[in-house]
Amino acid sequence: MTDAPEVRLELAAREHRPRGELAGAFVIAGGPPDGTRSVEFSVLWRTSGKGTEDIGVVHYRAWKADDGTLAALPNPSTFAVPLPPTPWSYDGTLVKVHWLARLRVRWELLGRTREVVEDAEFTLAPAARS
């Protein structure tokens, strides 16, 4: 296979409450390509803007060829990840806090490691007061 695999990452909802649950599914069209080393799914937050950029991973799961877990990867695969109370999504002038789910597929082709990454952003914030 010479082309990157088509990957889709879908969230059941884009807005979530602290301590809620992020649910969704991902699919690798046609299955993982020949030479796949790993499929990784993570939920994380990151900052952008002024100063040091930070990242926090709240969920990580990997299916790897070398430990046999890749063969057991359901395709499509569903997930339900509990979310923490903080940090909340924030879209400030100097700093922003982004939440996202990430799917990464790594495979070997012609002696080189390739990867494709699919991100799906969502918002983590308390309910608005009326």
Steps between C-alpha positions, in 0.01 A plus 500: 500500500652834399228740614410598852199312635172686522416546868185648649449611857147597597375641830144446621492867613731802480407661834571323830469574869776449758495143635283402203579237238646534152348235272554426135655264249789470260555296187796425278353448153607160373667423834852586610741503202764232449800573718295672771704538819236662721159663525473749786195677640532783751298777662699807593504873560761746381565870537599743228590867498757693702752318713572132531254268330376225731335167432316258725394149397194372688455173306735291285462159343726329247460189289840375382618239254792392717285407802213344303235754602473648149341178372223541762418862408130528412441698180292708542583553866287686753616685809359661816754699699429669835600866496670685787362808679764734351652671309206658323517598135602863469534733201688797645709764330831390651436133566260235375417156641399243238354152563525226239476133427784369284542190287849416374594215265871417452622262234823399331541557126822455305704503820350826629244556773195691378207630700160655455331697779132594522388748768145584609467810720234537766410742778521424872310763702239520775138562407415865439309665782162651417 
